JSON list of C-alpha atoms in Angstrom, two decimals:
[
{"chain": "J", "resi": 21, "resn": "UNK", "atom": "CA", "xyz": [128.74, 53.37, 114.64]},
{"chain": "J", "resi": 22, "resn": "UNK", "atom": "CA", "xyz": [131.80, 51.82, 116.22]},
{"chain": "J", "resi": 23, "resn": "UNK", "atom": "CA", "xyz": [133.28, 55.02, 117.64]},
{"chain": "J", "resi": 24, "resn": "UNK", "atom": "CA", "xyz": [132.59, 56.05, 121.24]},
{"chain": "J", "resi": 25, "resn": "UNK", "atom": "CA", "xyz": [133.88, 59.64, 121.05]},
{"chain": "J", "resi": 26, "resn": "UNK", "atom": "CA", "xyz": [132.79, 62.68, 119.05]},
{"chain": "J", "resi": 27, "resn": "UNK", "atom": "CA", "xyz": [135.75, 62.87, 116.63]},
{"chain": "J", "resi": 28, "resn": "UNK", "atom": "CA", "xyz": [135.58, 59.19, 115.79]},
{"chain": "J", "resi": 29, "resn": "UNK", "atom": "CA", "xyz": [131.81, 59.34, 115.18]},
{"chain": "J", "resi": 30, "resn": "UNK", "atom": "CA", "xyz": [132.17, 62.33, 112.85]},
{"chain": "J", "resi": 31, "resn": "UNK", "atom": "CA", "xyz": [134.97, 60.59, 110.92]},
{"chain": "J", "resi": 32, "resn": "UNK", "atom": "CA", "xyz": [132.83, 57.48, 110.39]},
{"chain": "J", "resi": 33, "resn": "UNK", "atom": "CA", "xyz": [129.79, 59.41, 109.19]},
{"chain": "J", "resi": 34, "resn": "UNK", "atom": "CA", "xyz": [131.78, 61.67, 106.85]},
{"chain": "J", "resi": 35, "resn": "UNK", "atom": "CA", "xyz": [133.51, 58.63, 105.35]},
{"chain": "J", "resi": 36, "resn": "UNK", "atom": "CA", "xyz": [130.10, 57.01, 104.75]},
{"chain": "J", "resi": 37, "resn": "UNK", "atom": "CA", "xyz": [128.93, 60.19, 102.98]},
{"chain": "J", "resi": 38, "resn": "UNK", "atom": "CA", "xyz": [131.96, 59.96, 100.70]},
{"chain": "J", "resi": 39, "resn": "UNK", "atom": "CA", "xyz": [131.56, 56.23, 100.04]},
{"chain": "J", "resi": 40, "resn": "UNK", "atom": "CA", "xyz": [127.93, 56.79, 99.06]},
{"chain": "J", "resi": 41, "resn": "UNK", "atom": "CA", "xyz": [128.99, 59.45, 96.55]},
{"chain": "J", "resi": 42, "resn": "UNK", "atom": "CA", "xyz": [127.15, 62.28, 98.31]},
{"chain": "J", "resi": 43, "resn": "UNK", "atom": "CA", "xyz": [130.26, 64.42, 98.88]},
{"chain": "J", "resi": 44, "resn": "UNK", "atom": "CA", "xyz": [133.29, 64.95, 96.64]},
{"chain": "J", "resi": 45, "resn": "UNK", "atom": "CA", "xyz": [135.90, 65.87, 99.26]},
{"chain": "J", "resi": 46, "resn": "UNK", "atom": "CA", "xyz": [136.15, 64.46, 102.78]},
{"chain": "J", "resi": 47, "resn": "UNK", "atom": "CA", "xyz": [138.34, 67.22, 104.23]},
{"chain": "J", "resi": 48, "resn": "UNK", "atom": "CA", "xyz": [136.25, 70.12, 102.89]},
{"chain": "J", "resi": 49, "resn": "UNK", "atom": "CA", "xyz": [132.98, 68.68, 104.14]},
{"chain": "J", "resi": 50, "resn": "UNK", "atom": "CA", "xyz": [134.45, 67.69, 107.51]},
{"chain": "J", "resi": 51, "resn": "UNK", "atom": "CA", "xyz": [135.82, 71.21, 107.91]},
{"chain": "J", "resi": 52, "resn": "UNK", "atom": "CA", "xyz": [132.25, 72.54, 107.63]},
{"chain": "J", "resi": 53, "resn": "UNK", "atom": "CA", "xyz": [131.00, 70.00, 110.20]},
{"chain": "J", "resi": 54, "resn": "UNK", "atom": "CA", "xyz": [133.73, 70.89, 112.72]},
{"chain": "J", "resi": 55, "resn": "UNK", "atom": "CA", "xyz": [133.23, 74.64, 112.18]},
{"chain": "J", "resi": 56, "resn": "UNK", "atom": "CA", "xyz": [129.56, 74.24, 113.11]},
{"chain": "J", "resi": 57, "resn": "UNK", "atom": "CA", "xyz": [130.43, 72.13, 116.16]},
{"chain": "J", "resi": 58, "resn": "UNK", "atom": "CA", "xyz": [132.89, 74.82, 117.29]},
{"chain": "J", "resi": 59, "resn": "UNK", "atom": "CA", "xyz": [129.96, 77.27, 117.61]},
{"chain": "J", "resi": 60, "resn": "UNK", "atom": "CA", "xyz": [127.94, 74.94, 119.83]},
{"chain": "J", "resi": 61, "resn": "UNK", "atom": "CA", "xyz": [127.43, 71.20, 119.98]},
{"chain": "J", "resi": 62, "resn": "UNK", "atom": "CA", "xyz": [124.75, 69.77, 117.72]},
{"chain": "J", "resi": 63, "resn": "UNK", "atom": "CA", "xyz": [124.21, 67.08, 120.35]},
{"chain": "J", "resi": 64, "resn": "UNK", "atom": "CA", "xyz": [120.72, 68.27, 121.25]},
{"chain": "J", "resi": 65, "resn": "UNK", "atom": "CA", "xyz": [120.20, 65.95, 124.19]},
{"chain": "J", "resi": 66, "resn": "UNK", "atom": "CA", "xyz": [117.82, 63.06, 124.74]},
{"chain": "J", "resi": 67, "resn": "UNK", "atom": "CA", "xyz": [120.32, 60.87, 122.86]},
{"chain": "J", "resi": 68, "resn": "UNK", "atom": "CA", "xyz": [120.01, 62.76, 119.55]},
{"chain": "J", "resi": 69, "resn": "UNK", "atom": "CA", "xyz": [122.56, 64.75, 117.50]},
{"chain": "J", "resi": 70, "resn": "UNK", "atom": "CA", "xyz": [122.22, 66.59, 114.16]},
{"chain": "J", "resi": 71, "resn": "UNK", "atom": "CA", "xyz": [125.65, 67.58, 112.80]},
{"chain": "J", "resi": 72, "resn": "UNK", "atom": "CA", "xyz": [125.27, 69.54, 109.55]},
{"chain": "J", "resi": 73, "resn": "UNK", "atom": "CA", "xyz": [127.21, 71.53, 106.97]},
{"chain": "J", "resi": 74, "resn": "UNK", "atom": "CA", "xyz": [126.58, 73.34, 103.69]},
{"chain": "J", "resi": 75, "resn": "UNK", "atom": "CA", "xyz": [129.57, 73.72, 101.37]},
{"chain": "J", "resi": 76, "resn": "UNK", "atom": "CA", "xyz": [131.03, 73.06, 97.92]},
{"chain": "J", "resi": 77, "resn": "UNK", "atom": "CA", "xyz": [131.99, 69.45, 98.74]},
{"chain": "J", "resi": 78, "resn": "UNK", "atom": "CA", "xyz": [128.33, 68.36, 98.82]},
{"chain": "J", "resi": 79, "resn": "UNK", "atom": "CA", "xyz": [127.11, 66.90, 95.55]},
{"chain": "J", "resi": 80, "resn": "UNK", "atom": "CA", "xyz": [123.52, 66.13, 96.62]},
{"chain": "J", "resi": 81, "resn": "UNK", "atom": "CA", "xyz": [121.38, 67.12, 99.59]},
{"chain": "J", "resi": 82, "resn": "UNK", "atom": "CA", "xyz": [121.51, 64.16, 101.97]},
{"chain": "J", "resi": 83, "resn": "UNK", "atom": "CA", "xyz": [120.53, 63.10, 105.47]},
{"chain": "J", "resi": 84, "resn": "UNK", "atom": "CA", "xyz": [122.64, 60.22, 106.82]},
{"chain": "J", "resi": 85, "resn": "UNK", "atom": "CA", "xyz": [121.20, 58.25, 109.75]},
{"chain": "J", "resi": 86, "resn": "UNK", "atom": "CA", "xyz": [123.59, 56.51, 112.11]},
{"chain": "J", "resi": 87, "resn": "UNK", "atom": "CA", "xyz": [122.98, 54.64, 115.35]},
{"chain": "J", "resi": 88, "resn": "UNK", "atom": "CA", "xyz": [125.25, 53.73, 118.22]},
{"chain": "J", "resi": 89, "resn": "UNK", "atom": "CA", "xyz": [124.42, 50.79, 120.46]},
{"chain": "J", "resi": 90, "resn": "UNK", "atom": "CA", "xyz": [126.95, 51.78, 123.13]},
{"chain": "J", "resi": 91, "resn": "UNK", "atom": "CA", "xyz": [126.35, 55.51, 123.06]},
{"chain": "J", "resi": 92, "resn": "UNK", "atom": "CA", "xyz": [128.79, 58.27, 122.05]},
{"chain": "J", "resi": 93, "resn": "UNK", "atom": "CA", "xyz": [130.25, 61.02, 124.21]},
{"chain": "J", "resi": 94, "resn": "UNK", "atom": "CA", "xyz": [129.25, 63.73, 121.75]},
{"chain": "J", "resi": 95, "resn": "UNK", "atom": "CA", "xyz": [129.42, 66.65, 124.21]},
{"chain": "J", "resi": 96, "resn": "UNK", "atom": "CA", "xyz": [125.62, 66.79, 124.16]},
{"chain": "J", "resi": 97, "resn": "UNK", "atom": "CA", "xyz": [123.86, 69.75, 125.75]},
{"chain": "J", "resi": 98, "resn": "UNK", "atom": "CA", "xyz": [122.41, 67.55, 128.48]},
{"chain": "J", "resi": 99, "resn": "UNK", "atom": "CA", "xyz": [125.74, 65.77, 129.11]},
{"chain": "J", "resi": 100, "resn": "UNK", "atom": "CA", "xyz": [124.25, 62.37, 128.29]},
{"chain": "J", "resi": 101, "resn": "UNK", "atom": "CA", "xyz": [125.45, 59.82, 125.69]},
{"chain": "J", "resi": 102, "resn": "UNK", "atom": "CA", "xyz": [124.16, 60.16, 122.13]},
{"chain": "J", "resi": 103, "resn": "UNK", "atom": "CA", "xyz": [122.65, 57.19, 120.32]},
{"chain": "J", "resi": 104, "resn": "UNK", "atom": "CA", "xyz": [120.93, 58.56, 117.22]},
{"chain": "J", "resi": 105, "resn": "UNK", "atom": "CA", "xyz": [122.70, 60.74, 114.63]},
{"chain": "J", "resi": 106, "resn": "UNK", "atom": "CA", "xyz": [121.34, 62.63, 111.65]},
{"chain": "J", "resi": 107, "resn": "UNK", "atom": "CA", "xyz": [124.18, 64.14, 109.60]},
{"chain": "J", "resi": 108, "resn": "UNK", "atom": "CA", "xyz": [122.82, 66.68, 107.12]},
{"chain": "J", "resi": 109, "resn": "UNK", "atom": "CA", "xyz": [124.71, 67.67, 103.97]},
{"chain": "J", "resi": 110, "resn": "UNK", "atom": "CA", "xyz": [123.50, 70.58, 101.80]},
{"chain": "J", "resi": 111, "resn": "UNK", "atom": "CA", "xyz": [125.09, 71.83, 98.55]},
{"chain": "J", "resi": 112, "resn": "UNK", "atom": "CA", "xyz": [126.52, 75.32, 98.46]},
{"chain": "J", "resi": 113, "resn": "UNK", "atom": "CA", "xyz": [123.87, 77.78, 97.29]},
{"chain": "J", "resi": 114, "resn": "UNK", "atom": "CA", "xyz": [121.02, 75.48, 98.36]},
{"chain": "J", "resi": 115, "resn": "UNK", "atom": "CA", "xyz": [119.39, 78.31, 100.33]},
{"chain": "J", "resi": 116, "resn": "UNK", "atom": "CA", "xyz": [117.82, 76.89, 103.51]},
{"chain": "J", "resi": 117, "resn": "UNK", "atom": "CA", "xyz": [117.74, 73.21, 102.55]},
{"chain": "J", "resi": 118, "resn": "UNK", "atom": "CA", "xyz": [119.63, 72.13, 105.67]},
{"chain": "J", "resi": 119, "resn": "UNK", "atom": "CA", "xyz": [117.40, 74.26, 107.89]},
{"chain": "J", "resi": 120, "resn": "UNK", "atom": "CA", "xyz": [114.28, 72.71, 106.36]},
{"chain": "J", "resi": 121, "resn": "UNK", "atom": "CA", "xyz": [115.72, 69.26, 107.01]},
{"chain": "J", "resi": 122, "resn": "UNK", "atom": "CA", "xyz": [116.47, 70.21, 110.62]},
{"chain": "J", "resi": 123, "resn": "UNK", "atom": "CA", "xyz": [112.92, 71.49, 111.10]},
{"chain": "J", "resi": 124, "resn": "UNK", "atom": "CA", "xyz": [111.34, 68.41, 109.52]},
{"chain": "J", "resi": 125, "resn": "UNK", "atom": "CA", "xyz": [113.44, 66.05, 111.63]},
{"chain": "J", "resi": 126, "resn": "UNK", "atom": "CA", "xyz": [112.72, 68.02, 114.80]},
{"chain": "J", "resi": 127, "resn": "UNK", "atom": "CA", "xyz": [108.95, 67.73, 114.28]},
{"chain": "J", "resi": 128, "resn": "UNK", "atom": "CA", "xyz": [109.26, 63.94, 114.11]},
{"chain": "J", "resi": 129, "resn": "UNK", "atom": "CA", "xyz": [111.85, 63.46, 116.85]},
{"chain": "J", "resi": 130, "resn": "UNK", "atom": "CA", "xyz": [109.75, 65.12, 119.55]},
{"chain": "J", "resi": 131, "resn": "UNK", "atom": "CA", "xyz": [107.65, 61.93, 119.48]},
{"chain": "J", "resi": 132, "resn": "UNK", "atom": "CA", "xyz": [109.16, 59.66, 122.15]},
{"chain": "J", "resi": 133, "resn": "UNK", "atom": "CA", "xyz": [107.53, 56.54, 120.64]},
{"chain": "J", "resi": 134, "resn": "UNK", "atom": "CA", "xyz": [109.05, 57.30, 117.24]},
{"chain": "J", "resi": 135, "resn": "UNK", "atom": "CA", "xyz": [112.51, 57.75, 118.78]},
{"chain": "J", "resi": 136, "resn": "UNK", "atom": "CA", "xyz": [112.16, 54.48, 120.68]},
{"chain": "J", "resi": 137, "resn": "UNK", "atom": "CA", "xyz": [111.28, 52.65, 117.45]},
{"chain": "J", "resi": 138, "resn": "UNK", "atom": "CA", "xyz": [114.34, 54.16, 115.73]},
{"chain": "J", "resi": 139, "resn": "UNK", "atom": "CA", "xyz": [116.56, 52.83, 118.50]},
{"chain": "J", "resi": 140, "resn": "UNK", "atom": "CA", "xyz": [115.10, 49.35, 117.97]},
{"chain": "J", "resi": 141, "resn": "UNK", "atom": "CA", "xyz": [115.41, 49.39, 114.16]},
{"chain": "J", "resi": 142, "resn": "UNK", "atom": "CA", "xyz": [118.06, 47.03, 112.84]},
{"chain": "J", "resi": 143, "resn": "UNK", "atom": "CA", "xyz": [117.99, 47.61, 109.07]},
{"chain": "J", "resi": 144, "resn": "UNK", "atom": "CA", "xyz": [117.94, 50.66, 106.75]},
{"chain": "J", "resi": 145, "resn": "UNK", "atom": "CA", "xyz": [114.56, 49.51, 105.42]},
{"chain": "J", "resi": 146, "resn": "UNK", "atom": "CA", "xyz": [113.03, 49.61, 108.90]},
{"chain": "J", "resi": 147, "resn": "UNK", "atom": "CA", "xyz": [114.31, 53.15, 109.39]},
{"chain": "J", "resi": 148, "resn": "UNK", "atom": "CA", "xyz": [112.91, 54.29, 106.04]},
{"chain": "J", "resi": 149, "resn": "UNK", "atom": "CA", "xyz": [109.54, 52.67, 106.76]},
{"chain": "J", "resi": 150, "resn": "UNK", "atom": "CA", "xyz": [109.39, 54.37, 110.15]},
{"chain": "J", "resi": 151, "resn": "UNK", "atom": "CA", "xyz": [110.00, 57.79, 108.59]},
{"chain": "J", "resi": 152, "resn": "UNK", "atom": "CA", "xyz": [107.51, 57.21, 105.79]},
{"chain": "J", "resi": 153, "resn": "UNK", "atom": "CA", "xyz": [104.79, 56.15, 108.22]},
{"chain": "J", "resi": 154, "resn": "UNK", "atom": "CA", "xyz": [105.53, 59.07, 110.54]},
{"chain": "J", "resi": 155, "resn": "UNK", "atom": "CA", "xyz": [105.43, 61.58, 107.67]},
{"chain": "J", "resi": 156, "resn": "UNK", "atom": "CA", "xyz": [102.12, 60.21, 106.39]},
{"chain": "J", "resi": 157, "resn": "UNK", "atom": "CA", "xyz": [100.67, 60.47, 109.88]},
{"chain": "J", "resi": 158, "resn": "UNK", "atom": "CA", "xyz": [101.88, 64.07, 110.20]},
{"chain": "J", "resi": 159, "resn": "UNK", "atom": "CA", "xyz": [100.31, 64.93, 106.85]},
{"chain": "J", "resi": 160, "resn": "UNK", "atom": "CA", "xyz": [97.01, 63.38, 107.94]},
{"chain": "J", "resi": 161, "resn": "UNK", "atom": "CA", "xyz": [97.11, 65.33, 111.19]},
{"chain": "J", "resi": 162, "resn": "UNK", "atom": "CA", "xyz": [97.81, 68.57, 109.35]},
{"chain": "J", "resi": 163, "resn": "UNK", "atom": "CA", "xyz": [94.90, 67.93, 106.98]},
{"chain": "J", "resi": 164, "resn": "UNK", "atom": "CA", "xyz": [92.60, 67.17, 109.90]},
{"chain": "J", "resi": 165, "resn": "UNK", "atom": "CA", "xyz": [93.80, 70.32, 111.65]},
{"chain": "J", "resi": 166, "resn": "UNK", "atom": "CA", "xyz": [93.10, 72.38, 108.54]},
{"chain": "J", "resi": 167, "resn": "UNK", "atom": "CA", "xyz": [89.61, 70.89, 108.22]},
{"chain": "J", "resi": 168, "resn": "UNK", "atom": "CA", "xyz": [88.94, 71.72, 111.86]},
{"chain": "J", "resi": 169, "resn": "UNK", "atom": "CA", "xyz": [90.28, 75.24, 111.42]},
{"chain": "J", "resi": 170, "resn": "UNK", "atom": "CA", "xyz": [88.14, 75.80, 108.31]},
{"chain": "J", "resi": 171, "resn": "UNK", "atom": "CA", "xyz": [85.05, 74.40, 110.04]},
{"chain": "J", "resi": 172, "resn": "UNK", "atom": "CA", "xyz": [85.66, 76.63, 113.06]},
{"chain": "J", "resi": 173, "resn": "UNK", "atom": "CA", "xyz": [86.01, 79.68, 110.84]},
{"chain": "J", "resi": 174, "resn": "UNK", "atom": "CA", "xyz": [82.82, 78.82, 108.94]},
{"chain": "J", "resi": 175, "resn": "UNK", "atom": "CA", "xyz": [80.97, 78.33, 112.22]},
{"chain": "J", "resi": 176, "resn": "UNK", "atom": "CA", "xyz": [82.22, 81.72, 113.39]},
{"chain": "J", "resi": 177, "resn": "UNK", "atom": "CA", "xyz": [81.04, 83.33, 110.15]},
{"chain": "J", "resi": 178, "resn": "UNK", "atom": "CA", "xyz": [77.67, 81.60, 110.44]},
{"chain": "J", "resi": 179, "resn": "UNK", "atom": "CA", "xyz": [77.29, 82.84, 114.01]},
{"chain": "J", "resi": 180, "resn": "UNK", "atom": "CA", "xyz": [78.07, 86.37, 112.86]},
{"chain": "J", "resi": 181, "resn": "UNK", "atom": "CA", "xyz": [75.60, 86.12, 109.98]},
{"chain": "J", "resi": 182, "resn": "UNK", "atom": "CA", "xyz": [72.95, 84.69, 112.30]},
{"chain": "J", "resi": 183, "resn": "UNK", "atom": "CA", "xyz": [73.41, 87.55, 114.73]},
{"chain": "J", "resi": 184, "resn": "UNK", "atom": "CA", "xyz": [73.17, 90.04, 111.87]},
{"chain": "J", "resi": 185, "resn": "UNK", "atom": "CA", "xyz": [69.98, 88.35, 110.71]},
{"chain": "J", "resi": 186, "resn": "UNK", "atom": "CA", "xyz": [68.54, 88.56, 114.21]},
{"chain": "J", "resi": 187, "resn": "UNK", "atom": "CA", "xyz": [69.29, 92.28, 114.33]},
{"chain": "J", "resi": 188, "resn": "UNK", "atom": "CA", "xyz": [67.70, 92.83, 110.92]},
{"chain": "J", "resi": 189, "resn": "UNK", "atom": "CA", "xyz": [64.66, 90.79, 111.98]},
{"chain": "J", "resi": 190, "resn": "UNK", "atom": "CA", "xyz": [64.23, 92.87, 115.12]},
{"chain": "J", "resi": 191, "resn": "UNK", "atom": "CA", "xyz": [64.40, 96.05, 113.06]},
{"chain": "J", "resi": 192, "resn": "UNK", "atom": "CA", "xyz": [61.87, 94.60, 110.62]},
{"chain": "J", "resi": 193, "resn": "UNK", "atom": "CA", "xyz": [59.50, 93.70, 113.44]},
{"chain": "J", "resi": 194, "resn": "UNK", "atom": "CA", "xyz": [59.80, 97.16, 114.94]},
{"chain": "J", "resi": 195, "resn": "UNK", "atom": "CA", "xyz": [59.03, 98.77, 111.59]},
{"chain": "J", "resi": 196, "resn": "UNK", "atom": "CA", "xyz": [56.01, 96.49, 111.02]},
{"chain": "J", "resi": 197, "resn": "UNK", "atom": "CA", "xyz": [54.71, 97.28, 114.49]},
{"chain": "J", "resi": 198, "resn": "UNK", "atom": "CA", "xyz": [55.07, 101.02, 113.96]},
{"chain": "J", "resi": 199, "resn": "UNK", "atom": "CA", "xyz": [53.43, 100.79, 110.54]},
{"chain": "J", "resi": 200, "resn": "UNK", "atom": "CA", "xyz": [50.46, 98.85, 111.91]},
{"chain": "J", "resi": 201, "resn": "UNK", "atom": "CA", "xyz": [50.01, 101.24, 114.81]},
{"chain": "J", "resi": 202, "resn": "UNK", "atom": "CA", "xyz": [50.09, 104.15, 112.38]},
{"chain": "J", "resi": 203, "resn": "UNK", "atom": "CA", "xyz": [47.56, 102.50, 110.04]},
{"chain": "J", "resi": 204, "resn": "UNK", "atom": "CA", "xyz": [45.26, 101.57, 112.93]},
{"chain": "J", "resi": 205, "resn": "UNK", "atom": "CA", "xyz": [45.14, 105.19, 114.04]},
{"chain": "J", "resi": 206, "resn": "UNK", "atom": "CA", "xyz": [43.87, 106.16, 110.57]},
{"chain": "J", "resi": 207, "resn": "UNK", "atom": "CA", "xyz": [41.08, 103.58, 110.50]},
{"chain": "J", "resi": 208, "resn": "UNK", "atom": "CA", "xyz": [38.12, 104.81, 112.49]},
{"chain": "J", "resi": 209, "resn": "UNK", "atom": "CA", "xyz": [35.48, 102.30, 111.38]},
{"chain": "J", "resi": 210, "resn": "UNK", "atom": "CA", "xyz": [34.44, 99.95, 114.26]},
{"chain": "J", "resi": 211, "resn": "UNK", "atom": "CA", "xyz": [34.25, 97.12, 111.71]},
{"chain": "J", "resi": 212, "resn": "UNK", "atom": "CA", "xyz": [37.90, 97.58, 110.69]},
{"chain": "J", "resi": 213, "resn": "UNK", "atom": "CA", "xyz": [38.96, 98.03, 114.28]},
{"chain": "J", "resi": 214, "resn": "UNK", "atom": "CA", "xyz": [37.57, 94.56, 114.93]},
{"chain": "J", "resi": 215, "resn": "UNK", "atom": "CA", "xyz": [39.24, 93.02, 111.86]},
{"chain": "J", "resi": 216, "resn": "UNK", "atom": "CA", "xyz": [42.64, 94.59, 112.49]},
{"chain": "J", "resi": 217, "resn": "UNK", "atom": "CA", "xyz": [42.68, 94.26, 116.27]},
{"chain": "J", "resi": 218, "resn": "UNK", "atom": "CA", "xyz": [44.95, 91.12, 116.19]},
{"chain": "J", "resi": 219, "resn": "UNK", "atom": "CA", "xyz": [47.71, 93.22, 114.64]},
{"chain": "J", "resi": 220, "resn": "UNK", "atom": "CA", "xyz": [47.89, 95.59, 117.57]},
{"chain": "J", "resi": 221, "resn": "UNK", "atom": "CA", "xyz": [49.82, 93.00, 119.58]},
{"chain": "J", "resi": 222, "resn": "UNK", "atom": "CA", "xyz": [52.09, 91.99, 116.71]},
{"chain": "J", "resi": 223, "resn": "UNK", "atom": "CA", "xyz": [55.73, 92.57, 117.70]},
{"chain": "J", "resi": 224, "resn": "UNK", "atom": "CA", "xyz": [57.96, 89.54, 117.29]},
{"chain": "J", "resi": 225, "resn": "UNK", "atom": "CA", "xyz": [56.49, 87.16, 114.68]},
{"chain": "J", "resi": 226, "resn": "UNK", "atom": "CA", "xyz": [57.19, 86.95, 110.96]},
{"chain": "J", "resi": 227, "resn": "UNK", "atom": "CA", "xyz": [55.06, 87.81, 107.93]},
{"chain": "J", "resi": 228, "resn": "UNK", "atom": "CA", "xyz": [53.65, 84.27, 108.06]},
{"chain": "J", "resi": 229, "resn": "UNK", "atom": "CA", "xyz": [51.72, 85.28, 111.19]},
{"chain": "J", "resi": 230, "resn": "UNK", "atom": "CA", "xyz": [50.33, 88.30, 109.35]},
{"chain": "J", "resi": 231, "resn": "UNK", "atom": "CA", "xyz": [49.10, 86.01, 106.60]},
{"chain": "J", "resi": 232, "resn": "UNK", "atom": "CA", "xyz": [47.54, 83.58, 109.07]},
{"chain": "J", "resi": 233, "resn": "UNK", "atom": "CA", "xyz": [45.70, 86.32, 110.95]},
{"chain": "J", "resi": 234, "resn": "UNK", "atom": "CA", "xyz": [44.32, 87.86, 107.77]},
{"chain": "J", "resi": 235, "resn": "UNK", "atom": "CA", "xyz": [43.30, 84.44, 106.49]},
{"chain": "J", "resi": 236, "resn": "UNK", "atom": "CA", "xyz": [41.51, 83.75, 109.76]},
{"chain": "J", "resi": 237, "resn": "UNK", "atom": "CA", "xyz": [39.62, 87.01, 109.53]},
{"chain": "J", "resi": 238, "resn": "UNK", "atom": "CA", "xyz": [38.61, 86.29, 105.95]},
{"chain": "J", "resi": 239, "resn": "UNK", "atom": "CA", "xyz": [37.41, 82.83, 107.00]},
{"chain": "J", "resi": 240, "resn": "UNK", "atom": "CA", "xyz": [35.28, 84.48, 109.67]},
{"chain": "J", "resi": 241, "resn": "UNK", "atom": "CA", "xyz": [33.60, 86.42, 106.87]},
{"chain": "J", "resi": 242, "resn": "UNK", "atom": "CA", "xyz": [32.13, 83.17, 105.44]},
{"chain": "J", "resi": 243, "resn": "UNK", "atom": "CA", "xyz": [35.21, 82.52, 103.28]},
{"chain": "J", "resi": 244, "resn": "UNK", "atom": "CA", "xyz": [34.37, 85.42, 100.98]},
{"chain": "J", "resi": 245, "resn": "UNK", "atom": "CA", "xyz": [36.60, 88.21, 99.76]},
{"chain": "J", "resi": 246, "resn": "UNK", "atom": "CA", "xyz": [36.04, 91.71, 101.03]},
{"chain": "J", "resi": 247, "resn": "UNK", "atom": "CA", "xyz": [33.58, 93.43, 98.75]},
{"chain": "J", "resi": 248, "resn": "UNK", "atom": "CA", "xyz": [35.44, 95.20, 95.99]},
{"chain": "J", "resi": 249, "resn": "UNK", "atom": "CA", "xyz": [33.21, 98.21, 96.45]},
{"chain": "J", "resi": 250, "resn": "UNK", "atom": "CA", "xyz": [34.98, 98.95, 99.71]},
{"chain": "J", "resi": 251, "resn": "UNK", "atom": "CA", "xyz": [38.33, 99.16, 97.93]},
{"chain": "J", "resi": 252, "resn": "UNK", "atom": "CA", "xyz": [40.14, 97.50, 100.82]},
{"chain": "J", "resi": 253, "resn": "UNK", "atom": "CA", "xyz": [41.13, 93.93, 99.78]},
{"chain": "J", "resi": 254, "resn": "UNK", "atom": "CA", "xyz": [40.77, 92.86, 96.15]},
{"chain": "J", "resi": 255, "resn": "UNK", "atom": "CA", "xyz": [42.15, 89.26, 96.29]},
{"chain": "J", "resi": 256, "resn": "UNK", "atom": "CA", "xyz": [41.89, 86.19, 98.52]},
{"chain": "J", "resi": 257, "resn": "UNK", "atom": "CA", "xyz": [44.86, 85.21, 100.70]},
{"chain": "J", "resi": 258, "resn": "UNK", "atom": "CA", "xyz": [46.02, 82.57, 98.22]},
{"chain": "J", "resi": 259, "resn": "UNK", "atom": "CA", "xyz": [47.00, 85.36, 95.87]},
{"chain": "J", "resi": 260, "resn": "UNK", "atom": "CA", "xyz": [49.43, 86.90, 98.34]},
{"chain": "J", "resi": 261, "resn": "UNK", "atom": "CA", "xyz": [53.15, 86.32, 97.91]},
{"chain": "J", "resi": 262, "resn": "UNK", "atom": "CA", "xyz": [54.19, 83.90, 100.67]},
{"chain": "J", "resi": 263, "resn": "UNK", "atom": "CA", "xyz": [57.67, 85.39, 100.84]},
{"chain": "J", "resi": 264, "resn": "UNK", "atom": "CA", "xyz": [56.75, 89.02, 101.40]},
{"chain": "J", "resi": 265, "resn": "UNK", "atom": "CA", "xyz": [53.43, 90.73, 102.09]},
{"chain": "J", "resi": 266, "resn": "UNK", "atom": "CA", "xyz": [53.04, 94.46, 101.50]},
{"chain": "J", "resi": 267, "resn": "UNK", "atom": "CA", "xyz": [50.20, 95.72, 103.68]},
{"chain": "J", "resi": 268, "resn": "UNK", "atom": "CA", "xyz": [48.82, 99.19, 103.12]},
{"chain": "J", "resi": 269, "resn": "UNK", "atom": "CA", "xyz": [45.67, 100.27, 104.94]},
{"chain": "J", "resi": 270, "resn": "UNK", "atom": "CA", "xyz": [44.29, 103.68, 104.03]},
{"chain": "J", "resi": 271, "resn": "UNK", "atom": "CA", "xyz": [41.06, 105.48, 104.89]},
{"chain": "J", "resi": 272, "resn": "UNK", "atom": "CA", "xyz": [38.37, 105.56, 102.17]},
{"chain": "J", "resi": 273, "resn": "UNK", "atom": "CA", "xyz": [36.38, 108.51, 100.96]},
{"chain": "J", "resi": 274, "resn": "UNK", "atom": "CA", "xyz": [33.92, 108.12, 103.83]},
{"chain": "J", "resi": 275, "resn": "UNK", "atom": "CA", "xyz": [33.90, 106.43, 107.22]},
{"chain": "J", "resi": 276, "resn": "UNK", "atom": "CA", "xyz": [32.48, 103.18, 105.81]},
{"chain": "J", "resi": 277, "resn": "UNK", "atom": "CA", "xyz": [35.37, 102.57, 103.41]}
]
């Protein structure tokens, strides 16, 4: 930009829009720009301005980038000179195209390093490369943020499921303990009291411990199965399901069974 005041800067940028074939009528488009400036200055401060308009003169949605080496008195909100300009043109009926452009630019321009590089750029290609690189970086950050968010949510779900499993396990242990205590009360034989005594202290371990204790007791009986005549245990431990053991101890027809 050659202009040093607000009116001159707007005239230059609007003329460039027309020369590039992005608007069909200079006066109509400029009227929209000035109407927006009359509401409040689009000189946002920190050396940046975003004049914009949406009307029938716009042929194609466009963002024009302009830079001033000297600085322009653009009536910025912070009272400081403006160096970087982004003039946004949106066709009539384009919904919120200009607002989306404003939002996208704002996300990038909060990066002080990016703004500094724009001020140093000397060709249109450099400016385009800067924006492309910045957009790719933003996309990568958003993907990483989504991955982190998903991982956090999965971890939270896993923690909830783990806690539920702990509660169910405690209930299971309590039920096993009560069942064993009930069965032990029914068994009066001194021999069975001796065999089943290890279960009386069972409270917190899993069914694997039950299997190990029974296996140990069977080993103590010279590795033989309990006599089938007693009707108590019909199969060796290897025949038990390792995932779930159903233990039922009932009194026989006489005190020896």
